[in-house]
């Protein structure tokens, strides 16, 4: 990912979970909050309810790729956390991609 670094600290995830700017759809919940770094930070969460390790890693890879394909159009300076829901395990990549795109538009994170 060219313009994004990983979000790793637990306190950063908790701060985002408490933010009021979030969007929920059948495949994922997306939380965002402005940061003062001038770059985006992305965090992915895939819980054990989604499936065993192979399934969770597949979902994580697909979500990361869907984000990467849209990264150039996303506004800079935000922390973004994507939480996969159980339905994401059986979803096709195109469904995850369009779901993430819709979520980013609803959060007003996409450039025109």
Tab-separated table of C-alpha atoms in Angstrom:
chain	number	residue	atom	x	y	z
A	1	UNK	CA	0.000	0.000	0.000
A	2	UNK	CA	1.514	3.209	-1.192
A	3	UNK	CA	-0.056	5.889	0.997
A	4	UNK	CA	-1.030	3.876	4.051
A	5	UNK	CA	0.716	2.340	7.055
A	6	UNK	CA	-0.633	-0.295	9.419
A	7	UNK	CA	-2.458	0.530	12.600
A	8	UNK	CA	-1.081	-1.713	15.338
A	9	UNK	CA	-1.572	-0.188	18.774
A	10	UNK	CA	-4.523	-1.382	20.858
A	11	UNK	CA	-5.201	2.140	22.128
A	12	UNK	CA	-5.585	3.390	18.560
A	13	UNK	CA	-8.117	0.654	17.789
A	14	UNK	CA	-10.089	1.414	20.945
A	15	UNK	CA	-10.109	5.132	20.182
A	16	UNK	CA	-11.576	4.374	16.761
A	17	UNK	CA	-14.201	1.981	18.121
A	18	UNK	CA	-15.396	4.826	20.327
A	19	UNK	CA	-15.675	7.283	17.433
A	20	UNK	CA	-19.081	8.233	16.128
A	21	UNK	CA	-18.161	8.029	12.447
A	22	UNK	CA	-18.806	4.469	11.389
A	23	UNK	CA	-20.686	2.559	8.717
A	24	UNK	CA	-22.025	-0.974	9.011
A	25	UNK	CA	-23.041	-3.277	6.168
A	26	UNK	CA	-23.530	-7.064	5.929
A	27	UNK	CA	-19.836	-7.765	5.292
A	28	UNK	CA	-17.992	-5.275	7.473
A	29	UNK	CA	-18.045	-2.347	9.836
A	30	UNK	CA	-15.791	0.593	8.956
A	31	UNK	CA	-14.656	3.126	11.569
A	32	UNK	CA	-12.713	6.282	10.763
A	33	UNK	CA	-11.261	9.245	12.544
A	34	UNK	CA	-9.073	12.126	11.459
A	35	UNK	CA	-5.415	11.998	12.490
A	36	UNK	CA	-2.744	14.675	12.347
A	37	UNK	CA	-0.160	12.645	10.453
A	38	UNK	CA	-0.994	13.582	6.868
A	39	UNK	CA	-1.192	9.914	5.894
A	40	UNK	CA	-3.704	7.135	6.364
A	41	UNK	CA	-3.381	4.284	8.818
A	42	UNK	CA	-5.345	1.090	8.229
A	43	UNK	CA	-6.310	-1.521	10.796
A	44	UNK	CA	-8.015	-4.817	9.968
A	45	UNK	CA	-9.867	-6.940	12.501
A	46	UNK	CA	-11.138	-10.414	11.705
A	47	UNK	CA	-12.483	-12.258	14.743
A	48	UNK	CA	-12.553	-15.982	15.368
A	49	UNK	CA	-16.298	-16.134	14.650
A	50	UNK	CA	-15.454	-15.590	10.974
A	51	UNK	CA	-13.708	-18.957	10.763
A	52	UNK	CA	-10.463	-20.766	11.390
A	53	UNK	CA	-7.052	-19.237	10.622
A	54	UNK	CA	-7.037	-19.978	6.898
A	55	UNK	CA	-10.442	-18.374	6.401
A	56	UNK	CA	-9.562	-15.344	8.546
A	57	UNK	CA	-6.331	-14.775	6.629
A	58	UNK	CA	-8.153	-15.051	3.287
A	59	UNK	CA	-10.688	-12.444	4.400
A	60	UNK	CA	-7.881	-10.211	5.646
A	61	UNK	CA	-6.014	-10.475	2.328
A	62	UNK	CA	-9.150	-9.704	0.326
A	63	UNK	CA	-10.016	-6.670	2.443
A	64	UNK	CA	-6.453	-5.364	2.230
A	65	UNK	CA	-6.500	-5.755	-1.566
A	66	UNK	CA	-9.896	-4.074	-1.870
A	67	UNK	CA	-8.535	-1.154	0.138
A	68	UNK	CA	-5.338	-1.041	-1.925
A	69	UNK	CA	-7.286	-0.830	-5.193
A	70	UNK	CA	-9.166	2.235	-3.909
A	71	UNK	CA	-6.312	3.808	-1.983
A	72	UNK	CA	-5.467	6.514	-4.526
A	73	UNK	CA	-8.958	8.016	-4.251
A	74	UNK	CA	-9.128	8.071	-0.452
A	75	UNK	CA	-8.557	11.359	1.366
A	76	UNK	CA	-5.321	11.524	3.365
A	77	UNK	CA	-5.003	12.010	7.109
A	78	UNK	CA	-7.404	9.387	8.484
A	79	UNK	CA	-7.217	6.336	10.710
A	80	UNK	CA	-9.450	3.607	9.283
A	81	UNK	CA	-10.399	0.313	10.924
A	82	UNK	CA	-12.261	-2.381	9.019
A	83	UNK	CA	-13.937	-5.073	11.127
A	84	UNK	CA	-14.970	-8.128	9.127
A	85	UNK	CA	-18.316	-9.697	9.906
A	86	UNK	CA	-19.176	-13.394	9.639
A	87	UNK	CA	-20.732	-13.060	6.160
A	88	UNK	CA	-17.385	-11.831	4.782
A	89	UNK	CA	-16.010	-15.374	4.919
A	90	UNK	CA	-18.341	-16.609	2.188
A	91	UNK	CA	-18.409	-13.419	0.147
A	92	UNK	CA	-16.814	-13.043	-3.266
A	93	UNK	CA	-14.023	-10.506	-3.662
A	94	UNK	CA	-16.215	-8.259	-5.834
A	95	UNK	CA	-18.853	-8.089	-3.097
A	96	UNK	CA	-16.229	-7.067	-0.524
A	97	UNK	CA	-14.778	-4.505	-2.925
A	98	UNK	CA	-18.117	-2.842	-3.676
A	99	UNK	CA	-19.130	-2.983	-0.022
A	100	UNK	CA	-15.914	-1.220	1.035
A	101	UNK	CA	-16.306	1.355	-1.747
A	102	UNK	CA	-19.854	2.093	-0.621
A	103	UNK	CA	-18.723	2.428	2.995
A	104	UNK	CA	-15.935	4.850	2.086
A	105	UNK	CA	-18.356	6.987	0.071
A	106	UNK	CA	-20.856	7.043	2.933
A	107	UNK	CA	-18.050	8.143	5.307
A	108	UNK	CA	-17.113	10.889	2.783
A	109	UNK	CA	-13.547	9.604	2.539
A	110	UNK	CA	-13.435	9.326	-1.260
A	111	UNK	CA	-12.169	12.177	-3.413
A	112	UNK	CA	-14.361	13.292	-6.279
